[in-house]
CSV table of C-alpha atoms and ligand atoms in Angstrom, one decimal:
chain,number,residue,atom,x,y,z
D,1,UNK,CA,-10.0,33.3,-52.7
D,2,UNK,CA,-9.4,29.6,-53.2
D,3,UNK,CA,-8.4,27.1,-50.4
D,4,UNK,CA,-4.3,26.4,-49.4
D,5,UNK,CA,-3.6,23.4,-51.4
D,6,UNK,CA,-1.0,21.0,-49.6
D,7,UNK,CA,1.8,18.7,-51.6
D,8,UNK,CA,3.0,15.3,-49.7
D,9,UNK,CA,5.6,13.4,-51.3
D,10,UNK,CA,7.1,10.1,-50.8
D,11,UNK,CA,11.4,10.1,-51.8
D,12,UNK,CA,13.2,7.3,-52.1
D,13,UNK,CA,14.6,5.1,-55.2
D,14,UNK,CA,12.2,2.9,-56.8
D,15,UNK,CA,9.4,4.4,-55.4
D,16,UNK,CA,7.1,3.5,-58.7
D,17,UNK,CA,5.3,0.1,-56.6
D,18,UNK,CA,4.7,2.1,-53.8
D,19,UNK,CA,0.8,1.9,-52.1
D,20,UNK,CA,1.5,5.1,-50.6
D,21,UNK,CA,0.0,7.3,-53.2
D,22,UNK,CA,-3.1,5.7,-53.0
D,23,UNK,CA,-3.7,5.2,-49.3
D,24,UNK,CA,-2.9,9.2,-48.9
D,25,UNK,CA,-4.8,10.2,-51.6
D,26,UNK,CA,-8.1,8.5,-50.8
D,27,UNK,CA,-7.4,9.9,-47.0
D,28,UNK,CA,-7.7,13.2,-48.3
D,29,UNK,CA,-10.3,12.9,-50.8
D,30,UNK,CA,-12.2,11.3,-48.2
D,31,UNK,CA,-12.2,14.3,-45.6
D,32,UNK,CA,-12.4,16.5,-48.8
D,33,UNK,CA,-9.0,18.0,-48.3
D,34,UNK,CA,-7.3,20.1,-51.4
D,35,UNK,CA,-4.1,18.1,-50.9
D,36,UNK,CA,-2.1,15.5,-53.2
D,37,UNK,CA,0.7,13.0,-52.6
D,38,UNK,CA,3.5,12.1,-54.9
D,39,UNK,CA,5.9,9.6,-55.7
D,40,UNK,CA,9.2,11.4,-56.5
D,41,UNK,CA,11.6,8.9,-57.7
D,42,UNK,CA,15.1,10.2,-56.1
D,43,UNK,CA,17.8,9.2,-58.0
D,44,UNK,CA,21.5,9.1,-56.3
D,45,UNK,CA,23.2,12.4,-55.9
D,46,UNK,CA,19.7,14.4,-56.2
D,47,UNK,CA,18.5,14.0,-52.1
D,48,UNK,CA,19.5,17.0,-50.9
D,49,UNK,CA,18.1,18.9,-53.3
D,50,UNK,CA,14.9,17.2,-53.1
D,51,UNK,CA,14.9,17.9,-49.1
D,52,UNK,CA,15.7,21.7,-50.1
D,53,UNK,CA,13.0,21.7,-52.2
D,54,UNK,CA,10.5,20.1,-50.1
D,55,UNK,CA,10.9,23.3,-47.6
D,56,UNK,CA,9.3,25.7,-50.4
D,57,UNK,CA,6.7,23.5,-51.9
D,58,UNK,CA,5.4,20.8,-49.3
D,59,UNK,CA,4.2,20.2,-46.0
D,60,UNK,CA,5.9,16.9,-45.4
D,61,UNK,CA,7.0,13.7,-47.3
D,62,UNK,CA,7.4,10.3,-46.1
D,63,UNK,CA,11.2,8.2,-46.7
D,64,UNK,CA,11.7,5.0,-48.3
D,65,UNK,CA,14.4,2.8,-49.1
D,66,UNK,CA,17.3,3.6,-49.7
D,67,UNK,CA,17.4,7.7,-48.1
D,68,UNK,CA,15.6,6.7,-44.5
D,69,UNK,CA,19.5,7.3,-42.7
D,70,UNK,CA,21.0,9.2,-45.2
D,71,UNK,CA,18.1,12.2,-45.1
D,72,UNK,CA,18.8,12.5,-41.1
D,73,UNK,CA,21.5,14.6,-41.7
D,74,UNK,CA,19.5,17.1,-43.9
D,75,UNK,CA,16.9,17.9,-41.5
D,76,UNK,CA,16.6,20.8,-38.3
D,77,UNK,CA,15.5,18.3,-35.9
D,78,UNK,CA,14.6,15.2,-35.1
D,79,UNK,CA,12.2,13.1,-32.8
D,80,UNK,CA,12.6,11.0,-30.3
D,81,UNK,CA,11.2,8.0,-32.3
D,82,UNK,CA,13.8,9.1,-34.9
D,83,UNK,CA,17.0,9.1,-33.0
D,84,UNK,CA,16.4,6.8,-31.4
D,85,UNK,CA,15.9,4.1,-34.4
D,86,UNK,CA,18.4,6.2,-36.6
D,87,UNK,CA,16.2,6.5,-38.8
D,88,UNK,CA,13.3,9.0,-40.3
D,89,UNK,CA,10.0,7.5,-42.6
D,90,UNK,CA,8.3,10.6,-41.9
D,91,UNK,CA,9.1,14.4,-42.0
D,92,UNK,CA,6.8,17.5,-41.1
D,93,UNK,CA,7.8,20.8,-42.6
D,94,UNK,CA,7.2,23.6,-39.6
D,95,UNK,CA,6.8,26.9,-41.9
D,96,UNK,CA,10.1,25.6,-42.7
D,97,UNK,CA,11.7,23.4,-40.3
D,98,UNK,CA,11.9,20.2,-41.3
D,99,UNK,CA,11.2,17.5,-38.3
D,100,UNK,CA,12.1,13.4,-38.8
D,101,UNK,CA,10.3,11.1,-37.3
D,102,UNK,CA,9.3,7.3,-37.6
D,103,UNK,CA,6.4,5.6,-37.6
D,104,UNK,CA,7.5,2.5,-38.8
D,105,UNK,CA,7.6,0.8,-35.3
D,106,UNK,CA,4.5,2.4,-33.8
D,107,UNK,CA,2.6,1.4,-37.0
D,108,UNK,CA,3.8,-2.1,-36.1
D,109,UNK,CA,2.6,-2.2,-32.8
D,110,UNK,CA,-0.9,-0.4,-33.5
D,111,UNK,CA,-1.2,-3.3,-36.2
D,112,UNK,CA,-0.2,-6.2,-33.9
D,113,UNK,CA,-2.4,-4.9,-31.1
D,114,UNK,CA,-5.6,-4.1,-33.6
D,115,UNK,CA,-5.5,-7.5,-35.1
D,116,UNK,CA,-4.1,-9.6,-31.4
D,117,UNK,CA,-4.9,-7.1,-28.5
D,118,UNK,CA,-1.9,-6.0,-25.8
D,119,UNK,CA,1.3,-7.3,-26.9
D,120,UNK,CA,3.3,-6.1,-23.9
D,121,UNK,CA,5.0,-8.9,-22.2
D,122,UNK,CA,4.9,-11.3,-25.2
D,123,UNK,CA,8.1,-13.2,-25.7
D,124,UNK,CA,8.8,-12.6,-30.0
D,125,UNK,CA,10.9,-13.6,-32.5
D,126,UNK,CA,11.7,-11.1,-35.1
D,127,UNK,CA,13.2,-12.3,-38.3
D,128,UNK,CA,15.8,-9.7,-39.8
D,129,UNK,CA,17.9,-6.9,-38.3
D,130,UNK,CA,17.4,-4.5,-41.3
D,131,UNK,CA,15.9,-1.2,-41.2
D,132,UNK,CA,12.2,-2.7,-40.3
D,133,UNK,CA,13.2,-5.0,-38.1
D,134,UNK,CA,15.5,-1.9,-36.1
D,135,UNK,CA,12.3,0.1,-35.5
D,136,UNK,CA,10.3,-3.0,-34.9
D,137,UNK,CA,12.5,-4.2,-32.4
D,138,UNK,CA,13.0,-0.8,-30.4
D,139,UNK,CA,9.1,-0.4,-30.0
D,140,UNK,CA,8.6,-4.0,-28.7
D,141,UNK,CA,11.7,-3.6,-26.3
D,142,UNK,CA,9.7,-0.1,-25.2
D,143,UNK,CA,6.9,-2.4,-24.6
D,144,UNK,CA,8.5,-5.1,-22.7
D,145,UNK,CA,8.7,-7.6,-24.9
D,146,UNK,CA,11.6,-10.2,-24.5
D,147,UNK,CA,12.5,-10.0,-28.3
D,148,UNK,CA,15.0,-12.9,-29.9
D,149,UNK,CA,16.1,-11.9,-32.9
D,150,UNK,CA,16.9,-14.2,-35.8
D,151,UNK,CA,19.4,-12.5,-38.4
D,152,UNK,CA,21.6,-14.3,-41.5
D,153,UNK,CA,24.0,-11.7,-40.8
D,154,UNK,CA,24.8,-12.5,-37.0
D,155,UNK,CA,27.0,-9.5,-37.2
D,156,UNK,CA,24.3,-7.1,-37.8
D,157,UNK,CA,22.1,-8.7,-35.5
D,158,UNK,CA,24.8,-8.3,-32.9
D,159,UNK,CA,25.0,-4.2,-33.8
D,160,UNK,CA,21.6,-4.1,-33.1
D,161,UNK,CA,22.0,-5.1,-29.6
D,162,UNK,CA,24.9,-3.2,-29.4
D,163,UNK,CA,22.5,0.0,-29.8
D,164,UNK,CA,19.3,-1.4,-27.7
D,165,UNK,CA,21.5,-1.7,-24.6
D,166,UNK,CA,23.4,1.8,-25.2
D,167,UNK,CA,20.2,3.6,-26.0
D,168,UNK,CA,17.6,1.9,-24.2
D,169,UNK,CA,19.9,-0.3,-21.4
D,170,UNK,CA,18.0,-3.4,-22.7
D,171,UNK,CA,19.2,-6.7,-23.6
D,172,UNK,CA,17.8,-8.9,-26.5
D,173,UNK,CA,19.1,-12.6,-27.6
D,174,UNK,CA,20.5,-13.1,-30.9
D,175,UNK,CA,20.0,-16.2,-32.8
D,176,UNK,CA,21.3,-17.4,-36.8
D,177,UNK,CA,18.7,-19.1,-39.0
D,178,UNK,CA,18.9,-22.7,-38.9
D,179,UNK,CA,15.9,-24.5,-38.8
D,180,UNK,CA,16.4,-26.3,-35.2
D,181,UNK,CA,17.6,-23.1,-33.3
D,182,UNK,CA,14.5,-21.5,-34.7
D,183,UNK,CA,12.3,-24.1,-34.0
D,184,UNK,CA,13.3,-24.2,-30.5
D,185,UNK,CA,13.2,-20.2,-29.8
D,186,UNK,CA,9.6,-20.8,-31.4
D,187,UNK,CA,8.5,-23.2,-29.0
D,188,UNK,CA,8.5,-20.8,-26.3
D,189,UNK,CA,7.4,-17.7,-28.1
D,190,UNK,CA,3.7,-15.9,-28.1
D,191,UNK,CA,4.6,-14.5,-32.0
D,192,UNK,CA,6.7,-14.2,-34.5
D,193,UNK,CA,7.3,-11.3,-37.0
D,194,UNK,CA,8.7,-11.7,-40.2
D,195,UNK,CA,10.7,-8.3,-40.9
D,196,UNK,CA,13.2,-9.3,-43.6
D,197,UNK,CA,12.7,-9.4,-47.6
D,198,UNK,CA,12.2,-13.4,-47.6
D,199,UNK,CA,9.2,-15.0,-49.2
D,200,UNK,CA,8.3,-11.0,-51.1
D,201,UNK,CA,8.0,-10.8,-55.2
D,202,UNK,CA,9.7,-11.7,-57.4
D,203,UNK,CA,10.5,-14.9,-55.0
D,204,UNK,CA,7.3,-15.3,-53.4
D,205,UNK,CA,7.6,-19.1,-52.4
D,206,UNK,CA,10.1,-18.6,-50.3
D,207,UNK,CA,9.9,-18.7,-46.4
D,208,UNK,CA,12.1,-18.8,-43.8
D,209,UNK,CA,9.5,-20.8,-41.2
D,210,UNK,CA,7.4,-23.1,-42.2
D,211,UNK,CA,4.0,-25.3,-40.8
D,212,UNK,CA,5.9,-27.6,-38.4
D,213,UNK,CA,7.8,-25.0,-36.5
D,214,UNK,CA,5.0,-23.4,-35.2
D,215,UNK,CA,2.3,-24.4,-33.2
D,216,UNK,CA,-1.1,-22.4,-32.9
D,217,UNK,CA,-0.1,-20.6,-29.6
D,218,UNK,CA,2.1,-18.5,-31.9
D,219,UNK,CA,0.4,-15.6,-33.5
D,220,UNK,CA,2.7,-14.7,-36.9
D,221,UNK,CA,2.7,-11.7,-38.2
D,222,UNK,CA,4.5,-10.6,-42.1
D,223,UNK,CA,5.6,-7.6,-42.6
D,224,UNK,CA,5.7,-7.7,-46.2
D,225,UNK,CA,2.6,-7.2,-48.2
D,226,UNK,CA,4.0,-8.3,-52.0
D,227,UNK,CA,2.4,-10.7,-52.0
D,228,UNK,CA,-0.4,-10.5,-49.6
D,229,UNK,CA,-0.4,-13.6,-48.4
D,230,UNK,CA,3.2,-14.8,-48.1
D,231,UNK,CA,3.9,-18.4,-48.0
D,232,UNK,CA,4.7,-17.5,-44.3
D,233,UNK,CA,1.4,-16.6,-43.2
D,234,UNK,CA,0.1,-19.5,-45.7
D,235,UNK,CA,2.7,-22.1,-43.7
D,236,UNK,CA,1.0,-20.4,-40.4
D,237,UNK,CA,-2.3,-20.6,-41.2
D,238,UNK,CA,-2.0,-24.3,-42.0
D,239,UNK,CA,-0.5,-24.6,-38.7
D,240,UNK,CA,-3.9,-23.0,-37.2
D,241,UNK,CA,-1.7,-19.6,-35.9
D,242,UNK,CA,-3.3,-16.9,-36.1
D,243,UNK,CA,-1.7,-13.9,-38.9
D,244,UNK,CA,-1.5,-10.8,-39.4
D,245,UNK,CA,-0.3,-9.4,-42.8
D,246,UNK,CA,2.4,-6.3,-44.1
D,247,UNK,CA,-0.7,-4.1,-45.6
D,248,UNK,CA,-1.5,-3.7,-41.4
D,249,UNK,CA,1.7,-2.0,-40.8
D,250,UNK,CA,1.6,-0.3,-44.0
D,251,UNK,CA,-1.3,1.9,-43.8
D,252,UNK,CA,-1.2,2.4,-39.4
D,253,UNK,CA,2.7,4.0,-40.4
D,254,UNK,CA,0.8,6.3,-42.8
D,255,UNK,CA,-1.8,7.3,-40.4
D,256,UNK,CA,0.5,8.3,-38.4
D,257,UNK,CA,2.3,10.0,-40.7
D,258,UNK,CA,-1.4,11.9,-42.0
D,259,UNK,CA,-1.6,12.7,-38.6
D,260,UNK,CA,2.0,14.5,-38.2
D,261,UNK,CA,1.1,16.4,-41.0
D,262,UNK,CA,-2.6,17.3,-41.1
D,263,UNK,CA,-3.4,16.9,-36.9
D,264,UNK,CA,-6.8,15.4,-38.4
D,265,UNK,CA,-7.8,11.4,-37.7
D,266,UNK,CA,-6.8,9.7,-40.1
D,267,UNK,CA,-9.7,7.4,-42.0
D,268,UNK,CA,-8.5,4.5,-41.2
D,269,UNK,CA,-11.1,2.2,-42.8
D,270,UNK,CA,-10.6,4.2,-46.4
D,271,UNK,CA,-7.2,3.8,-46.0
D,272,UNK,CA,-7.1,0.4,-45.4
D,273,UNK,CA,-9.6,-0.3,-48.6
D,274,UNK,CA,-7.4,1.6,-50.5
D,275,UNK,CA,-4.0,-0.2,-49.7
D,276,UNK,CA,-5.9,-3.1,-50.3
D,277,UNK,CA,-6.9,-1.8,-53.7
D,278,UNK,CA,-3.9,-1.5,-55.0
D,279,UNK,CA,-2.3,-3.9,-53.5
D,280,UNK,CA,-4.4,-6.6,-55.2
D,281,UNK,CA,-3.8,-4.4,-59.0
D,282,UNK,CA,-7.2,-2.7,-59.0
D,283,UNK,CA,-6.3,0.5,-59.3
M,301,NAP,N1,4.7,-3.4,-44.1
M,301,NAP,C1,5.4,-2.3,-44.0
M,301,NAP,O1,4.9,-1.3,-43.6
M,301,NAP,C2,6.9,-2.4,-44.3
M,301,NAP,C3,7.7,-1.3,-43.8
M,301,NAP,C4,9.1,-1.4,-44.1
M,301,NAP,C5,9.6,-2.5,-44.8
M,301,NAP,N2,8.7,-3.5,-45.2
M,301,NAP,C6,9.3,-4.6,-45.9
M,301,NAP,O2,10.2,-5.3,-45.0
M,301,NAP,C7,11.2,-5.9,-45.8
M,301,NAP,C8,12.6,-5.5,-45.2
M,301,NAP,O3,12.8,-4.1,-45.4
M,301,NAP,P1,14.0,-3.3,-44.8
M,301,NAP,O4,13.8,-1.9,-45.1
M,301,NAP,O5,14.3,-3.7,-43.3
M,301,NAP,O6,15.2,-3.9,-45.7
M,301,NAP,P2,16.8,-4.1,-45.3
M,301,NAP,O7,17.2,-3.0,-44.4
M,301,NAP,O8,17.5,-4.2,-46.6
M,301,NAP,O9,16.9,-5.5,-44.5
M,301,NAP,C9,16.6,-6.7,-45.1
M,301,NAP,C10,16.6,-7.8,-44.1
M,301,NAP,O10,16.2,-9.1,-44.8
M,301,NAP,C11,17.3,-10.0,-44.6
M,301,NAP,N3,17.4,-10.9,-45.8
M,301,NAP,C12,17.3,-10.4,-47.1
M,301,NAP,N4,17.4,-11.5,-47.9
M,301,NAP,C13,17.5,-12.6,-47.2
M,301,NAP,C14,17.7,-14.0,-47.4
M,301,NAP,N5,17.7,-14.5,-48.7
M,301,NAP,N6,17.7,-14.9,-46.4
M,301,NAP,C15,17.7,-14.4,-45.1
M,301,NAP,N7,17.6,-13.1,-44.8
M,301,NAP,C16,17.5,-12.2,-45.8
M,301,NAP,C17,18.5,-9.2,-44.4
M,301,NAP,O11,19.5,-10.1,-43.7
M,301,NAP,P3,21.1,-9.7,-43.7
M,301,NAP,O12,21.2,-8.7,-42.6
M,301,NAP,O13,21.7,-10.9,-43.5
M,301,NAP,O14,21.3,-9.1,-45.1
M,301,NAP,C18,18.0,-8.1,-43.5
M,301,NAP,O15,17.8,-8.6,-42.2
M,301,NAP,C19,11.0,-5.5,-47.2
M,301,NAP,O16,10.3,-6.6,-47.9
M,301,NAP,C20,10.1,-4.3,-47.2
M,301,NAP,O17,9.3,-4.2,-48.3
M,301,NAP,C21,7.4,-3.4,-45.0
């Protein structure tokens, strides 16, 4: 009799530029597992059939943009690193239970602390109160960090306090984006994480820091990896910071995510090559 065969999927709307194919794929075709990942472009209207769907014919599926808070509501349960965020990236079918969780914040901190060592303590500004920067936020908070967050939207910034000190009892400051309030929450800051869209394709020039508001005691850190080196971490590296780029929290999210679904180490170091891979148009 042949070996099970496993389907992952990855739902959300565009999902056609997404690296996660190929950083799941050469995962399992490393370990040799019969398994496959696929992009399933979800148009509006068709998620909860998808999510129905997903019970029968897969063992899990990662979330993307725009379904991560709209798919809570379709699933059995959810973990703590879920509920917590309000949002899912990641969901394991359970012979049909379907479990959200997120690894969007843990992959962050496994990323920051592989590339910088412990991070707990640090003082950090985190650009952006989006869905990113939410998970981002709550795992540096968990990790007592004293996180300023710098949002256009003061509104939304102000929200996400609003649930840090319900959920967690912790308080973060809140900041806008002019140049000299950033500069100044900077100047006493160990790093800074970019976790809004600014500076990604098609507008890659743009930045919302650049070389002479930091100085190299600040460690910087992009979250987004189109391009791969963003003028941010360009701007930082002139100033002699030291970086860390959006491929690092891609591909430690999806090994977490491998491991929810498989319980096998990930390979990290074919993953890695792999995200690389395509994100530089190899593949
Ligand atoms: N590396 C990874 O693993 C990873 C994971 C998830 C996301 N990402 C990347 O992270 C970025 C954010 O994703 P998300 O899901 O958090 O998106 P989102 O929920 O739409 O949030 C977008 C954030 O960017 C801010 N923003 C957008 N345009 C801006 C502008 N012109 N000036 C200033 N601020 C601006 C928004 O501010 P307002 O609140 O004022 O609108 C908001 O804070 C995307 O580039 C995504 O690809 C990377």
């Amino acid at each position: 009799m042949s070996r099970p065969f496993s389907l992952y999927m990855l739902v959300g709307n565009p999902v056609s530029g997404s690296l996660s194919p190929a950083i799941h794929n050469a995962a399992f075709r490393a370990l040799r597992m019969r398994a496959l990942y696929v992009a399933v472009e979800t148009p509006q209207g068709y998620l909860s059939q998808v999510v129905s769907a997903s019970r029968f014919w897969t063992k899990g599926f990662n979330v993307t943009i725009p379904y991560k808070v709209d798919v809570m509501s379709l699933l059995d349960r959810l973990d703590r690193s879920a509920s917590l965020v309000e949002a899912v990236n990641t969901v394991v079918n359970r012979k049909g239970v379907l479990v959200g969780y997120n690894t969007d914040g843990e992959g962050a901190m496994r990323a920051l602390e592989k590339n910088l060592g412990p991070i707990s303590g640090m003082r950090v500004v985190v650009l952006g109160a989006g869905g990113a920067a939410r998970a981002i936020v709550f795992s540096l908070v968990q990790k007592g960090c004293q996180v300023v967050v710098a949002n256009r939207t003061v509104s939304r910034a102000e929200a996400l306090a609003a649930i840090l000190r319900k959920k967690l009892g912790a308080e973060i400051r809140i900041i806008g984006l002019r140049k000299r309030e950033l500069k100044k929450a900077l100047s006493g800051s160990d790093l800074l994480i970019n976790a809004t869209s600014v500076g990604m394709l098609p507008h890659p020039e743009d930045t919302l820091v650049t070389a002479d508001m930091l100085s190299p005691e600040v460690s910087v850190m992009d979250i987004v990896y189109k391009p791969l080196r963003t003028r941010l971490l360009r701007e930082a590296e002139k100033a002699g910071c030291r970086t860390v780029d959006g491929l690092q929290m891609l591909v430690y999210q999806a090994a977490l995510s491998f491991k929810l679904w498989t319980r096998r180490d990930p390979p990290l170091h074919t993953m890695m090559r792999a995200a690389k891979r395509a994100a530089e148009g190899r593949e």
